[in-house]
CSV table of C-alpha atoms in Angstrom, one decimal:
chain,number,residue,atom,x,y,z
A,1,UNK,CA,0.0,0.0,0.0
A,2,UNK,CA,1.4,3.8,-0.8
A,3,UNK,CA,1.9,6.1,2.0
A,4,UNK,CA,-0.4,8.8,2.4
A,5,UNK,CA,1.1,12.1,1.6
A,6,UNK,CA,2.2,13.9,4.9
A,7,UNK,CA,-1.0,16.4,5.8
A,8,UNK,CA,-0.3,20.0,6.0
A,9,UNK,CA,-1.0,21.0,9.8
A,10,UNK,CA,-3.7,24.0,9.9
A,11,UNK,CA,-5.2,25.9,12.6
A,12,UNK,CA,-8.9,27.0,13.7
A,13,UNK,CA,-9.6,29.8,16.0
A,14,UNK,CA,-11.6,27.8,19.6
A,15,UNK,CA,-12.4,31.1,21.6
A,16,UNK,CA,-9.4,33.1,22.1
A,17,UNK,CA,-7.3,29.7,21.4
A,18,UNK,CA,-5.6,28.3,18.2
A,19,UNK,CA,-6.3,24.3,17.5
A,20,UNK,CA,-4.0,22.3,15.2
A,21,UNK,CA,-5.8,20.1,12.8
A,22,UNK,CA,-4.5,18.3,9.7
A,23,UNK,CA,-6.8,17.0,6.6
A,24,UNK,CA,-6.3,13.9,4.7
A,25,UNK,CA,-7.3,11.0,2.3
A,26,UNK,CA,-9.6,10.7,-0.7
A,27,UNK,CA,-12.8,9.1,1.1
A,28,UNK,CA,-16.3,10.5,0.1
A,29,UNK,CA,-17.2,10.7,4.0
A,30,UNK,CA,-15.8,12.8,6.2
A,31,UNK,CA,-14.3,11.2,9.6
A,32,UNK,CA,-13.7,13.6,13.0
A,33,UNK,CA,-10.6,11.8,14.7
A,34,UNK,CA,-10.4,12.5,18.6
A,35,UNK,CA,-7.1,11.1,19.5
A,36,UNK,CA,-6.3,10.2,23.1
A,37,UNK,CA,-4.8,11.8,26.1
A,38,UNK,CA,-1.2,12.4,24.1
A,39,UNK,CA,-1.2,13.6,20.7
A,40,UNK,CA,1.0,15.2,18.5
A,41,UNK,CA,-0.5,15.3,14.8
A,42,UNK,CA,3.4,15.8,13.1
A,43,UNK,CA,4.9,13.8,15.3
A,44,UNK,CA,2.4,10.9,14.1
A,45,UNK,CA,4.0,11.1,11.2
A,46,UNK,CA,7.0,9.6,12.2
A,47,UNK,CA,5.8,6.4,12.8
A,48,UNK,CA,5.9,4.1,10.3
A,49,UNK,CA,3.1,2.3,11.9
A,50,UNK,CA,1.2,5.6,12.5
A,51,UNK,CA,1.5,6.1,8.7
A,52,UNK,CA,-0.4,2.6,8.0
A,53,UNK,CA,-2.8,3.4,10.4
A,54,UNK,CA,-3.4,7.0,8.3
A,55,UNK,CA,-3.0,5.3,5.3
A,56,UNK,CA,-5.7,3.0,5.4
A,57,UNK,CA,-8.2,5.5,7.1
A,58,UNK,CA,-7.0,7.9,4.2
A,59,UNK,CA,-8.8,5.0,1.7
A,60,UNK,CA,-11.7,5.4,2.9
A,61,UNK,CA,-12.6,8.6,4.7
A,62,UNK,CA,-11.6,12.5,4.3
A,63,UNK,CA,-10.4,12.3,7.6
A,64,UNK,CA,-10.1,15.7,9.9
A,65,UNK,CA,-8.0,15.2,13.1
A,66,UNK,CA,-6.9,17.3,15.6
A,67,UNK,CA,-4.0,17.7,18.6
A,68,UNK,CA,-7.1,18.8,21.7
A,69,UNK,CA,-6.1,22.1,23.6
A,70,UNK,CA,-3.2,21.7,26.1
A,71,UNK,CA,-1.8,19.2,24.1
A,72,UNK,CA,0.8,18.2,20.5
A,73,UNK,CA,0.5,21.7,18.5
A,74,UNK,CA,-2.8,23.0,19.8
A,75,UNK,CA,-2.3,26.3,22.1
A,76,UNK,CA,-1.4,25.1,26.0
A,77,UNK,CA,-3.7,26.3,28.4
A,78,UNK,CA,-3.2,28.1,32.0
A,79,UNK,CA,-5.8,25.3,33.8
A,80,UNK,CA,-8.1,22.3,32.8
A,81,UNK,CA,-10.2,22.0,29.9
A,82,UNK,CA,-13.7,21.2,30.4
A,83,UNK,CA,-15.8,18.5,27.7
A,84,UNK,CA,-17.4,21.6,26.3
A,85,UNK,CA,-14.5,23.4,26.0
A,86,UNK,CA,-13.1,20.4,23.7
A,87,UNK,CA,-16.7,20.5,21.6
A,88,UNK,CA,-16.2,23.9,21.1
A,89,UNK,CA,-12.9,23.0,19.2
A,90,UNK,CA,-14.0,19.9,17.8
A,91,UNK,CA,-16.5,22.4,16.3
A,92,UNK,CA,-14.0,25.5,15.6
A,93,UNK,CA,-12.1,22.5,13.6
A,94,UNK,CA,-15.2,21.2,11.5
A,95,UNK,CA,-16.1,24.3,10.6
A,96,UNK,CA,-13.0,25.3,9.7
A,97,UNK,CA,-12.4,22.4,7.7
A,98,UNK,CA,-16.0,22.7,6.2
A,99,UNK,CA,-17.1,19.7,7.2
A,100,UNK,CA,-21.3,20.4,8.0
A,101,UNK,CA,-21.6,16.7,9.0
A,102,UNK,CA,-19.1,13.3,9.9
A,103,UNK,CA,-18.6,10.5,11.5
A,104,UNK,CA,-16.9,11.1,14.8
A,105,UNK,CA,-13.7,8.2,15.8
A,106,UNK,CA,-13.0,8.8,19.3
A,107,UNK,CA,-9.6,7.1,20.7
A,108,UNK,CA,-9.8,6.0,24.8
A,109,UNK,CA,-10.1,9.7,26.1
A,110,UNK,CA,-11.4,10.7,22.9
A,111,UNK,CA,-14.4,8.5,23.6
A,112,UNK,CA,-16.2,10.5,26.0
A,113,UNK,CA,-15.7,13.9,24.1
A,114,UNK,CA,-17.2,12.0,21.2
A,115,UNK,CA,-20.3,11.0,22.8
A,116,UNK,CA,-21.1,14.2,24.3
A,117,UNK,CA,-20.5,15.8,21.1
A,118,UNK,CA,-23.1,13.7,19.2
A,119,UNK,CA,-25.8,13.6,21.5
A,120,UNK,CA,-25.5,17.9,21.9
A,121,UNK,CA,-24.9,18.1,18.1
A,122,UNK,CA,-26.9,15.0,17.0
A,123,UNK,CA,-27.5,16.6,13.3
A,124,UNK,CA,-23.6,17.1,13.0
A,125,UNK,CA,-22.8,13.8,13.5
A,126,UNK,CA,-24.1,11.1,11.1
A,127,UNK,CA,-22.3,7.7,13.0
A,128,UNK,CA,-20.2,7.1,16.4
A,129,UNK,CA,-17.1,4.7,16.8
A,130,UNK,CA,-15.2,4.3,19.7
A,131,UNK,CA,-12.3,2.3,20.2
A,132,UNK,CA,-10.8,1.6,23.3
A,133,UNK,CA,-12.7,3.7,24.8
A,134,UNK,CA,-14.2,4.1,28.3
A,135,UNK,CA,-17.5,5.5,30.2
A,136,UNK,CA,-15.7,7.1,32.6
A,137,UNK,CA,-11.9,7.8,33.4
A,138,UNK,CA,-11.2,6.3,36.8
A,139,UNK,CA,-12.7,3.5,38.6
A,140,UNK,CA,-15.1,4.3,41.5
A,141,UNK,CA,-18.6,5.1,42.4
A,142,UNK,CA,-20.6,1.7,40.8
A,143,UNK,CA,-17.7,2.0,37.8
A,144,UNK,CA,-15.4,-0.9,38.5
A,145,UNK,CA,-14.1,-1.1,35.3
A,146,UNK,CA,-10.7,1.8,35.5
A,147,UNK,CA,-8.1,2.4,38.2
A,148,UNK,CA,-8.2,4.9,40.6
A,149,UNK,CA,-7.4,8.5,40.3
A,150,UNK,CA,-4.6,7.6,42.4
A,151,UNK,CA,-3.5,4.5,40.9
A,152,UNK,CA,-3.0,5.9,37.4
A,153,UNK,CA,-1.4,9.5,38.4
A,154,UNK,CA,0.9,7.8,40.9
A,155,UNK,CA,2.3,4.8,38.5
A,156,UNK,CA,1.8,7.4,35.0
A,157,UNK,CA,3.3,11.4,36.3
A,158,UNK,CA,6.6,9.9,37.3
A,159,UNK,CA,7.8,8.4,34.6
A,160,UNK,CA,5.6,10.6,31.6
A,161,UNK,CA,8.5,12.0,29.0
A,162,UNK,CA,10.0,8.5,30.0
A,163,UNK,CA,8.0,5.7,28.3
A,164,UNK,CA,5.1,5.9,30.8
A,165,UNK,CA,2.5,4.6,28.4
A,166,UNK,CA,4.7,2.1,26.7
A,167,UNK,CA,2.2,-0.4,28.0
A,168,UNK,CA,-0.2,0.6,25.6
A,169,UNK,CA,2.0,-1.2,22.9
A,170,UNK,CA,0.6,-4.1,24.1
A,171,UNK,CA,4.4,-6.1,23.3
A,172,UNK,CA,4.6,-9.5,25.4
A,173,UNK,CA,7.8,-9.2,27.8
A,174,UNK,CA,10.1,-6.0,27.4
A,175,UNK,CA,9.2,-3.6,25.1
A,176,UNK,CA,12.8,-2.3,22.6
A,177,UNK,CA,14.2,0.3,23.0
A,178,UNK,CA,13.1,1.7,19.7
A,179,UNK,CA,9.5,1.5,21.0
A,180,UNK,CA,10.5,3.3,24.4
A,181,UNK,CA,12.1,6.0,22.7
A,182,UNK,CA,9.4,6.6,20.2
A,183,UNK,CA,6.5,6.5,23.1
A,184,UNK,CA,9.1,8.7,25.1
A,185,UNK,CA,9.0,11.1,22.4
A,186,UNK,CA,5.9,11.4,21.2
A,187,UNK,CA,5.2,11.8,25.3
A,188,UNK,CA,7.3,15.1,25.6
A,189,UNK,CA,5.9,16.7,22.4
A,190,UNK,CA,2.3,15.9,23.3
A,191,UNK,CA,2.5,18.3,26.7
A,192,UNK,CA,5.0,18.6,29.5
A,193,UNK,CA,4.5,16.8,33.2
A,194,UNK,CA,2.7,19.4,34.9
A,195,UNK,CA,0.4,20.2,32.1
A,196,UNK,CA,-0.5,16.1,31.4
A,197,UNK,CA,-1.5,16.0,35.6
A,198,UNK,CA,-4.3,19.0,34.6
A,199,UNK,CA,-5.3,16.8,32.1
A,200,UNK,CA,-5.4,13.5,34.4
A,201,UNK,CA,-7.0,15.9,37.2
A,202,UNK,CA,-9.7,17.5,34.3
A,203,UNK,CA,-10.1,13.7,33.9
A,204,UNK,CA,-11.5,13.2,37.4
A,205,UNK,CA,-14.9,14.4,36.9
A,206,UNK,CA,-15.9,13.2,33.4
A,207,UNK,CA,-18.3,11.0,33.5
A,208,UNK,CA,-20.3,9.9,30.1
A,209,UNK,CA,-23.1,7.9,32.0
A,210,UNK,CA,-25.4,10.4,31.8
A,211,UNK,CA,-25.2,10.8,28.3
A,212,UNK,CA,-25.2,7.1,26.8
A,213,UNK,CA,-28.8,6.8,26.5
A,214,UNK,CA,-28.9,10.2,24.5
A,215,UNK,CA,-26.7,9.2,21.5
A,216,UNK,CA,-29.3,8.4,18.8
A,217,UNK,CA,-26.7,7.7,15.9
A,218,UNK,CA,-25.4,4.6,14.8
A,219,UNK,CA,-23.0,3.2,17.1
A,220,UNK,CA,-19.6,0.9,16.6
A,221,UNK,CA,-17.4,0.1,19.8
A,222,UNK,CA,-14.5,-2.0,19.3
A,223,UNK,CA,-12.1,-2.9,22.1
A,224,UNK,CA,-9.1,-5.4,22.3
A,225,UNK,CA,-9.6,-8.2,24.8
A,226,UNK,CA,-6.3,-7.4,25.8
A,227,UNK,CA,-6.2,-4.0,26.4
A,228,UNK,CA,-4.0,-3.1,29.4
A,229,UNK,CA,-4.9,0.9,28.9
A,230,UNK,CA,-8.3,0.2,29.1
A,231,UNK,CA,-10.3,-2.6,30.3
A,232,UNK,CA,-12.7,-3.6,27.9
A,233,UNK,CA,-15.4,-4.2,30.1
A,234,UNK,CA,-15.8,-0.2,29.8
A,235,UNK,CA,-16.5,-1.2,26.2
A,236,UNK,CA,-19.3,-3.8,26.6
A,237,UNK,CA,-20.8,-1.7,29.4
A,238,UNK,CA,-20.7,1.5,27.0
A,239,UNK,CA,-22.6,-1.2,24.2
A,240,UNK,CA,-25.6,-2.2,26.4
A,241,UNK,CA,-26.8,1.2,27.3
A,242,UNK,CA,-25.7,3.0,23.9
A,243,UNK,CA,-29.7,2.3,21.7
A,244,UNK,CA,-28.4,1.6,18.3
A,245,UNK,CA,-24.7,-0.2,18.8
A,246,UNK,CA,-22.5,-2.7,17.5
A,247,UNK,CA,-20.0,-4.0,19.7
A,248,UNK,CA,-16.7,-5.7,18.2
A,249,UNK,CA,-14.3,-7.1,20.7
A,250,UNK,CA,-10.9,-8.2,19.1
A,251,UNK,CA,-8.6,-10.9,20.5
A,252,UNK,CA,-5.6,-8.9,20.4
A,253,UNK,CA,-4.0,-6.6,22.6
A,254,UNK,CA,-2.4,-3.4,21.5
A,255,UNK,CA,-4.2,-0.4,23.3
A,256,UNK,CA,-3.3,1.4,20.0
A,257,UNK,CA,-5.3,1.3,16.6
A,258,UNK,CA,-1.2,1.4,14.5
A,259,UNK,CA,-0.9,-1.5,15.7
A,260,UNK,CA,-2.2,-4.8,16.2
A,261,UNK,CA,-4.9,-6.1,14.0
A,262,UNK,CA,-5.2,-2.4,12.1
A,263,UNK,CA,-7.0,-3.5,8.7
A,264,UNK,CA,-9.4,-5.7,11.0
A,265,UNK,CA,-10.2,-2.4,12.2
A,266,UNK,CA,-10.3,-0.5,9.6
A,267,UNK,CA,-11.7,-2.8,8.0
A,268,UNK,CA,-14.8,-2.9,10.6
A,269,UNK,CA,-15.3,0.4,10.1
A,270,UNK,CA,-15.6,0.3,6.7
A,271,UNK,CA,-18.5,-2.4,7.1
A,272,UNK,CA,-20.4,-0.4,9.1
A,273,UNK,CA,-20.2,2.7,7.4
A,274,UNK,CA,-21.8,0.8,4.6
A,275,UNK,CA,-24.1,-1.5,6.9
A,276,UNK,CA,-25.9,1.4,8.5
A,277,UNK,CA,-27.8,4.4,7.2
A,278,UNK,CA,-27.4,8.0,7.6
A,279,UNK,CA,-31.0,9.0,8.0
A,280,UNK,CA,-31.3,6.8,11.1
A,281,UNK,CA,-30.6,10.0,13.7
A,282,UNK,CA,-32.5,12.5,11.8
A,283,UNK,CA,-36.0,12.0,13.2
A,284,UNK,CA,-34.4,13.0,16.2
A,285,UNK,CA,-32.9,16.0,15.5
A,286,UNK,CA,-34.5,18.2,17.1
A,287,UNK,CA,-34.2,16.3,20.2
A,288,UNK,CA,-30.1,17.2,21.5
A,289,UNK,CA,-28.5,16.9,25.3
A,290,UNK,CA,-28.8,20.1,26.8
A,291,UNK,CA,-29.0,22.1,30.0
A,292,UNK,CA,-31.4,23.4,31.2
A,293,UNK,CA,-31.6,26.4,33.8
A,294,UNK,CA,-34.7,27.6,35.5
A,295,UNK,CA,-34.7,30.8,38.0
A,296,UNK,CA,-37.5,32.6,39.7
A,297,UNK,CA,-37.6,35.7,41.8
A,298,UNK,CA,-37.6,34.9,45.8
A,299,UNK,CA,-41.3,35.7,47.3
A,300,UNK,CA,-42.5,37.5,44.1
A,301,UNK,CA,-46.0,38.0,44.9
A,302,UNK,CA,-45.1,39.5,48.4
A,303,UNK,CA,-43.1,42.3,46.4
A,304,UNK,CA,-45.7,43.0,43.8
A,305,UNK,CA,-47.8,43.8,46.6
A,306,UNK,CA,-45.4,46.3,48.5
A,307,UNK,CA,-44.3,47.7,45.2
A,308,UNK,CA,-46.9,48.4,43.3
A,309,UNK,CA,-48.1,47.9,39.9
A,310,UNK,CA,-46.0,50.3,38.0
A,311,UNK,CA,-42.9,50.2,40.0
A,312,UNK,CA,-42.8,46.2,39.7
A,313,UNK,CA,-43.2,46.3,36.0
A,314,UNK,CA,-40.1,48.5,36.0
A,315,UNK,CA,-38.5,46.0,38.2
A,316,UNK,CA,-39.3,42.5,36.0
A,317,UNK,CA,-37.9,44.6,33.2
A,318,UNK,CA,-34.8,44.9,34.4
A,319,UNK,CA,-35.0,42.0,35.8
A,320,UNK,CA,-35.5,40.9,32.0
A,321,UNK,CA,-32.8,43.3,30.5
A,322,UNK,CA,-30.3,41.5,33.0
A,323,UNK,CA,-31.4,37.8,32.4
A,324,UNK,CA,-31.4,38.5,28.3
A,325,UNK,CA,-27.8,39.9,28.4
A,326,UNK,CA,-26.3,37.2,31.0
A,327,UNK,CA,-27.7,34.0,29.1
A,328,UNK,CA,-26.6,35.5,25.5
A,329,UNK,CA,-22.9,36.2,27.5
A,330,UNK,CA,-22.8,32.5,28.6
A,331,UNK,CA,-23.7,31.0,24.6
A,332,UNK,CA,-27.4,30.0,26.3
A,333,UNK,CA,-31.2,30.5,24.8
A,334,UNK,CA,-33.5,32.3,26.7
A,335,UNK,CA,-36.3,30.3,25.8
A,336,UNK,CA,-38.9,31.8,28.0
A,337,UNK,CA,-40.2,34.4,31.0
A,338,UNK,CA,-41.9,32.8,33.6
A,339,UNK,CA,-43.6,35.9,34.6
A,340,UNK,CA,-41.0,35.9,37.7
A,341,UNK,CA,-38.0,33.8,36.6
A,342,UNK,CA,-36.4,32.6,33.3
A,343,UNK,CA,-36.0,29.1,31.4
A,344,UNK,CA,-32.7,28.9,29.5
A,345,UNK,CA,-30.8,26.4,27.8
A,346,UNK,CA,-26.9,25.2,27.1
A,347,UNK,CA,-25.2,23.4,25.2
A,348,UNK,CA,-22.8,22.7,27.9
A,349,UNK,CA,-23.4,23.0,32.0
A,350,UNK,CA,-20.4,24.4,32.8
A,351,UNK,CA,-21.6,27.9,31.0
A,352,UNK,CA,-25.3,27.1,32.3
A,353,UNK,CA,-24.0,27.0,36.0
A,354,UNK,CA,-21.7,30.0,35.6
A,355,UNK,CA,-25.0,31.6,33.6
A,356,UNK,CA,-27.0,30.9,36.9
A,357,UNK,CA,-24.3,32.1,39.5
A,358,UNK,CA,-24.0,35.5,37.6
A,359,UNK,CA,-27.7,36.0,37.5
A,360,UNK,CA,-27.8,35.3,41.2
A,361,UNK,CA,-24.9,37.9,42.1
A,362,UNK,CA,-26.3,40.9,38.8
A,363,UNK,CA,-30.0,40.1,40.2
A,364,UNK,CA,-29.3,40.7,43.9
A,365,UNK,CA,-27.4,44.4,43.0
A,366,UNK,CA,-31.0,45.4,42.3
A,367,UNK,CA,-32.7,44.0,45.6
A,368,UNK,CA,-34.1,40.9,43.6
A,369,UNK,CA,-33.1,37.5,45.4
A,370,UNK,CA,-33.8,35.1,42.6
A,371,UNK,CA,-33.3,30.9,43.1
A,372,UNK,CA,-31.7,28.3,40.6
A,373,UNK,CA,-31.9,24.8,39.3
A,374,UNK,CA,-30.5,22.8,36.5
A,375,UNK,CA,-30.2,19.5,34.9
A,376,UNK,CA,-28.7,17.8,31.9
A,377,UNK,CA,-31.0,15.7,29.9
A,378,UNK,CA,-32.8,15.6,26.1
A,379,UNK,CA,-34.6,18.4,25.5
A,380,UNK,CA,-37.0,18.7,22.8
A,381,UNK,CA,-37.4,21.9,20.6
A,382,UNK,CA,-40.8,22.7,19.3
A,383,UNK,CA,-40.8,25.9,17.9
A,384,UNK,CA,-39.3,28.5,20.1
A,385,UNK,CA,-40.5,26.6,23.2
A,386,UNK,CA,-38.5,23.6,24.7
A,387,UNK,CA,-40.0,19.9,26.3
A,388,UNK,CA,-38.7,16.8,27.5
A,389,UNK,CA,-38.1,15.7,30.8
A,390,UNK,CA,-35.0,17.4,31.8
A,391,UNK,CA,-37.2,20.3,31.5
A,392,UNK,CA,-39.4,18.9,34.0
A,393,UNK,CA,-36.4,18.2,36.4
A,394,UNK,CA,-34.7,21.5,36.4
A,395,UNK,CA,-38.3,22.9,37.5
A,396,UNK,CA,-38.5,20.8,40.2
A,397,UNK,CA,-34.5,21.0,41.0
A,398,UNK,CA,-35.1,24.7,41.7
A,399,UNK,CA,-38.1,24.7,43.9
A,400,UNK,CA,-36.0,23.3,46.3
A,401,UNK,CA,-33.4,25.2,46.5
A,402,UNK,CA,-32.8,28.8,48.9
A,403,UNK,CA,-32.7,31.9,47.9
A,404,UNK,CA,-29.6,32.8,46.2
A,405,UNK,CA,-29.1,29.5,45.6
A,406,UNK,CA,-28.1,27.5,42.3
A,407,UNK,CA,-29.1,24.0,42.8
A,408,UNK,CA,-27.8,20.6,40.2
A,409,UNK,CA,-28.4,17.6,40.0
A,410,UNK,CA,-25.7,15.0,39.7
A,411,UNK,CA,-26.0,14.6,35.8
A,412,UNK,CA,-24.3,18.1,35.9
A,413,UNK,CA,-21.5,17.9,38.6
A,414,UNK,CA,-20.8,14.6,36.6
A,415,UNK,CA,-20.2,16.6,33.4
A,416,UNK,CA,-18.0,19.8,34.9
A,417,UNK,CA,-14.7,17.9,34.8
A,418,UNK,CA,-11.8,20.2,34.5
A,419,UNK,CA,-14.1,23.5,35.4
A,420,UNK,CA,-12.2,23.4,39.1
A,421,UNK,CA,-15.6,24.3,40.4
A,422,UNK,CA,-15.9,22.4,43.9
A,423,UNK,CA,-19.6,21.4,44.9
A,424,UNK,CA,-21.0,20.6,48.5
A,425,UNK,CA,-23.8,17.4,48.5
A,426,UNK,CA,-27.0,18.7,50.0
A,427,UNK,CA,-28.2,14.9,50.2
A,428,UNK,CA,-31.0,13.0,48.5
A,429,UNK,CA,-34.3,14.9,47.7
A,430,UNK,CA,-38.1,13.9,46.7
A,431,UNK,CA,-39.1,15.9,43.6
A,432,UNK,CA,-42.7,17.0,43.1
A,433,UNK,CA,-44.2,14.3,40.4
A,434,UNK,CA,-41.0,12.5,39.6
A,435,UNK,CA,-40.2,8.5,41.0
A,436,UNK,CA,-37.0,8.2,41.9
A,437,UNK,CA,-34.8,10.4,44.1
A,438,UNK,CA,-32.1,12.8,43.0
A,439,UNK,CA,-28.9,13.6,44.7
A,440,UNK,CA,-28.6,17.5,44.6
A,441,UNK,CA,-25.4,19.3,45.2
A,442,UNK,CA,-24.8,23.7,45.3
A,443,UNK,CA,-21.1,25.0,44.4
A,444,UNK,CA,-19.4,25.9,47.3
A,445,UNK,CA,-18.1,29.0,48.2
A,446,UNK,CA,-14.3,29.8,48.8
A,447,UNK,CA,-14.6,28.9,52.5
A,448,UNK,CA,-16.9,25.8,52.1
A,449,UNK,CA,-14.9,22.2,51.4
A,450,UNK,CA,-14.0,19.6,48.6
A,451,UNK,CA,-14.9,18.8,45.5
A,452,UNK,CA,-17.3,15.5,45.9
């Protein structure tokens, strides 16, 4: 097979951030690669093996792959990156590369970028495929499928720039020291130490749980049995709550799609792109993950009636002059007044919680205590209004919270990783009309403890 020509690395504007992307091969479809947690898209190309890998991908697929901010040639950042954060570049990059839809491979780390991408952009993404891939980072909490936080940052920081992930070769006995030196390498140009521990400590809160049932495209997970990087358990747990998947389990062992079985792969993904149909996801695109924020104004009724008529309408429209401007700073949609409070929406809870936090503080400058809550779920756009049961939760959510208080559910503290916002569990709570009870948390305030 001829090597792909080397790709020409480019750069799209994320924010006030630059993100290195590269464009090959001569397939009709486009393909969205999300590499892993190192990356460097030049350095790739040192590898014969990596070239292969391109090569055969390149056959079939335009592909479109990036280095993700804080790591290879993409700009470093001053503190974690959040999984909207990377969206918004994964976005910056398609558009960029005028791609309007693709399929989305996401490699380990990758994987849970990649599913929260499709299911808040579902018409953007025609099929999913994972590979090696994981749910959540680290083990823990009913996930017994990774290590520890502290098992992987105490056996991975000390020796990163060294061959720390030379494991991931997957080489029975010692690995050469060709491979070391190449793994070593690509190690040092992907980030330095102290930036790869924000990314292993962004890592801490991602969890893709949540959104699994959300992602209506076309699915493919493949996973080596062998796998020391990632057990792939977090594969076939991934395939029974993802609707419309295929799960492929390889006997091999190499964390790493260069090597290994790679046509087998490739050659998977070929098969499904053919075996499954575009139009499967489109009935539902007008259904998308979101966040949604509900506020109202703190004993409303009892200030109408000290205020007065005229003087309250003044106050709701300012009230409505400062709600309009904060959701349109924080990238939300005001959907609706309430007649004392606001529904907004996100694309990404990290904004939405900010969003609701700034209301709170602009709101009480003008004497109006106003109360918060928001969850993550499918929301459903008809017309300008918004449905769907998340809706219905973030209602509820806020009637129990205090004044001046944003409450959240744990859907959205689960998908704030690498935001460095710390939240306090306020304990298990009834909601009005819904079965089950939800664990609500508030952020805490610079004197309150620990992250949960």
């Amino acid at each position: 097979m001829a090597a792909i020509k080397v790709s020409e690395t480019k750069y799209a504007q994320s924010g006030e951030l630059s993100i290195a992307y590269q464009v090959f091969g001569d397939g009709q479809n486009d393909l969205v690669y999300v590499p892993g947690i190192i990356s460097h898209l030049e350095q790739y190309w040192e590898d014969p093996t990596m070239v292969n890998w391109f090569s055969q991908l390149g056959q079939h697929f335009r592909v479109i792959i990036l280095d993700k901010r804080g790591q290879g040639l993409s700009d470093r950042i001053d503190s974690s990156a959040t999984l909207e954060d990377r969206i918004d570049d994964v976005n910056a990059v398609m558009q960029e590369a005028q791609s309007k839809s693709a399929s989305l491979l996401g490699l380990s780390e990758g994987g849970p970028l990649c599913l929260f991408f499709a299911a808040t952009y579902p018409e953007k993404v025609e099929r999913l495929m994972l590979f090696g891939s994981m749910a959540r980072f680290y083990g823990g909490d009913g996930y017994p499928y990774s290590p520890s936080y502290e098992a992987i940052t105490s056996r991975l920081v000390p020796q990163f720039g060294k061959g720390a992930f030379a494991f991931m070769l997957g080489r029975e006995g010692q690995v050469s020291q060709e491979d070391l030196d190449r793994v070593s390498r690509l190690e040092r140009m992907s980030c330095s130490p102290s930036a790869f521990k924000k990314i292993l400590e962004a890592n801490r809160l991602i969890d893709a749980r949540p959104i699994l049932e959300h992602v209506v495209q076309p699915t493919l997970i493949v996973h080596r049995r062998g796998d020391k990087a990632v057990n792939f358990h977090s594969s076939r747990f991934m395939a029974e709550k993802i609707p419309n998947c295929t799960y492929l389990e390889l006997p091999t062992k190499s964390h790493l799609p260069n090597l290994d079985d790679t046509h087998n792969l490739v050659t998977a993904m070929v098969q499904f792109l053919g075996s499954t149909q575009v139009a499967a996801p489109q009935g539902k695109t007008h259904t998308r993950l979101s966040t949604a924020l509900f506020t109202d104004i703190v004993q409303s009724t009892d200030k109408l009636l000290s205020m007065g008529d005229h003087t309250w309408r003044k106050t709701l429209d300012a009230h409505d002059a400062i709600a309009h401007q904060t959701v349109s700073d924080y990238r939300g949609r005001l959907v609706k007044n309430t007649g004392d409070g606001i529904l907004a929406v996100f694309d990404g809870p990290v904004r939405a919680l900010q969003c609701a936090q700034a209301l709170i503080s602009a709101l009480q400058k003008i004497s109006l205590p106003i109360r918060a809550g928001l969850h993550v779920g499918e929301v459903i756009n008809r017309g300008g209004d918004v449905t769907g049961i998340a809706v219905n939760i973030a209602a509820r959510v806020m009637d129990r919270a205090q004044p001046g208080q944003a409450l959240l559910t744990k859907t959205v503290k689960d998908l704030t990783g690498g935001s460095n916002i710390e939240f306090r569990s306020l304990g298990d709570f009834e909601l009005k009309g819904l079965p089950e009870k939800f664990e609500l948390f508030t952020p805490c305030t610079a004197n309150q403890s620990s992250r949960v």
